[in-house]
PDB file of C-alpha atoms in Angstrom:
ATOM      1  CA  MET G 178      10.098 -21.549 -17.182  1.00 50.00           C
ATOM      2  CA  ALA G 179       7.242 -22.598 -18.699  1.00 55.00           C
ATOM      3  CA  ILE G 180       4.200 -20.586 -19.812  1.00 59.00           C
ATOM      4  CA  THR G 181       1.177 -22.518 -20.463  1.00 64.00           C
ATOM      5  CA  GLU G 182      -1.795 -21.450 -22.651  1.00 74.00           C
ATOM      6  CA  GLY G 183      -4.230 -19.326 -20.894  1.00 75.00           C
ATOM      7  CA  ALA G 184      -1.771 -18.427 -17.965  1.00 74.00           C
ATOM      8  CA  PRO G 185      -2.146 -14.893 -16.837  1.00 70.00           C
ATOM      9  CA  GLN G 186       1.122 -12.838 -17.792  1.00 73.00           C
ATOM     10  CA  TRP G 187       2.745  -9.578 -16.147  1.00 73.00           C
ATOM     11  CA  VAL G 188       2.199  -7.212 -18.554  1.00 74.00           C
ATOM     12  CA  GLU G 189       3.717  -3.984 -17.741  1.00 82.00           C
ATOM     13  CA  LYS G 190       1.357  -0.672 -18.831  1.00 82.00           C
ATOM     14  CA  ASN G 191       2.209   3.069 -18.846  1.00 84.00           C
ATOM     15  CA  ARG G 192       0.033   5.046 -16.994  1.00 80.00           C
ATOM     16  CA  HIS G 193      -1.890   6.194 -20.117  1.00 83.00           C
ATOM     17  CA  GLU G 194      -2.705   2.906 -20.964  1.00 87.00           C
ATOM     18  CA  TYR G 195      -4.191   1.755 -17.548  1.00 84.00           C
ATOM     19  CA  THR G 196      -7.963   0.937 -17.926  1.00 88.00           C
ATOM     20  CA  THR G 197     -10.763   1.685 -15.397  1.00 88.00           C
ATOM     21  CA  GLU G 198     -10.197  -1.576 -13.760  1.00 88.00           C
ATOM     22  CA  ASP G 199      -6.392  -0.775 -13.528  1.00 83.00           C
ATOM     23  CA  ASN G 200      -6.749   2.741 -11.531  1.00 82.00           C
ATOM     24  CA  LYS G 201      -9.424   0.953  -9.006  1.00 86.00           C
ATOM     25  CA  LYS G 202      -6.705  -1.245  -8.380  1.00 82.00           C
ATOM     26  CA  ALA G 203      -3.859   0.805  -7.898  1.00 80.00           C
ATOM     27  CA  ASN G 204      -6.051   3.239  -5.974  1.00 81.00           C
ATOM     28  CA  LEU G 205      -7.210   0.530  -3.620  1.00 80.00           C
ATOM     29  CA  ASP G 206      -3.284  -0.363  -3.342  1.00 81.00           C
ATOM     30  CA  ASN G 207      -2.823   3.130  -2.504  1.00 81.00           C
ATOM     31  CA  VAL G 208      -5.496   3.250   0.248  1.00 82.00           C
ATOM     32  CA  ALA G 209      -4.268   0.263   2.100  1.00 80.00           C
ATOM     33  CA  THR G 210      -1.001   2.023   2.297  1.00 81.00           C
ATOM     34  CA  ASP G 211      -2.033   4.814   3.637  1.00 82.00           C
ATOM     35  CA  PHE G 212      -4.165   3.231   6.299  1.00 83.00           C
ATOM     36  CA  PHE G 213      -1.140   0.796   7.676  1.00 83.00           C
ATOM     37  CA  THR G 214       1.170   3.991   7.439  1.00 84.00           C
ATOM     38  CA  ARG G 215      -1.176   6.318   9.524  1.00 84.00           C
ATOM     39  CA  ARG G 216      -1.598   3.574  11.798  1.00 85.00           C
ATOM     40  CA  TRP G 217       1.882   2.983  12.535  1.00 84.00           C
ATOM     41  CA  THR G 218       2.870   6.667  12.624  1.00 85.00           C
ATOM     42  CA  ARG G 219      -0.378   7.067  15.217  1.00 85.00           C
ATOM     43  CA  ILE G 220       1.274   4.154  17.405  1.00 85.00           C
ATOM     44  CA  CYS G 221       4.737   5.481  17.096  1.00 86.00           C
ATOM     45  CA  SER G 222       3.726   9.098  17.990  1.00 84.00           C
ATOM     46  CA  ALA G 223       1.769   7.728  21.082  1.00 82.00           C
ATOM     47  CA  ARG G 224       4.844   5.718  22.367  1.00 81.00           C
ATOM     48  CA  LYS G 225       6.706   8.614  22.057  1.00 80.00           C
ATOM     49  CA  LEU G 226       4.654  10.869  23.647  1.00 76.00           C
ATOM     50  CA  VAL G 227       4.392   8.471  26.760  1.00 76.00           C
ATOM     51  CA  SER G 228       8.330   7.930  26.769  1.00 78.00           C
ATOM     52  CA  ASP G 229       9.063  11.952  26.627  1.00 78.00           C
ATOM     53  CA  ARG G 230       6.632  12.449  29.614  1.00 75.00           C
ATOM     54  CA  GLY G 231       8.922   9.608  31.760  1.00 66.00           C
ATOM     55  CA  PRO G 232       7.860   8.786  35.673  1.00 64.00           C
ATOM     56  CA  ASP G 233       5.704  11.071  37.527  1.00 56.00           C
TER      57      ASP G 233
END
């Protein structure tokens, strides 16, 4: 693997080394994950409710 000068590189940081920008990005990742998790949970619980009711 060749690394050219000026190319972005992944650098692992400890949590206490995070900058404000790093914290914002981490928070946005958590918000997006939380949104999709909650949406999937609502869809699954609605499907379960319908299937538990059964035919009338």
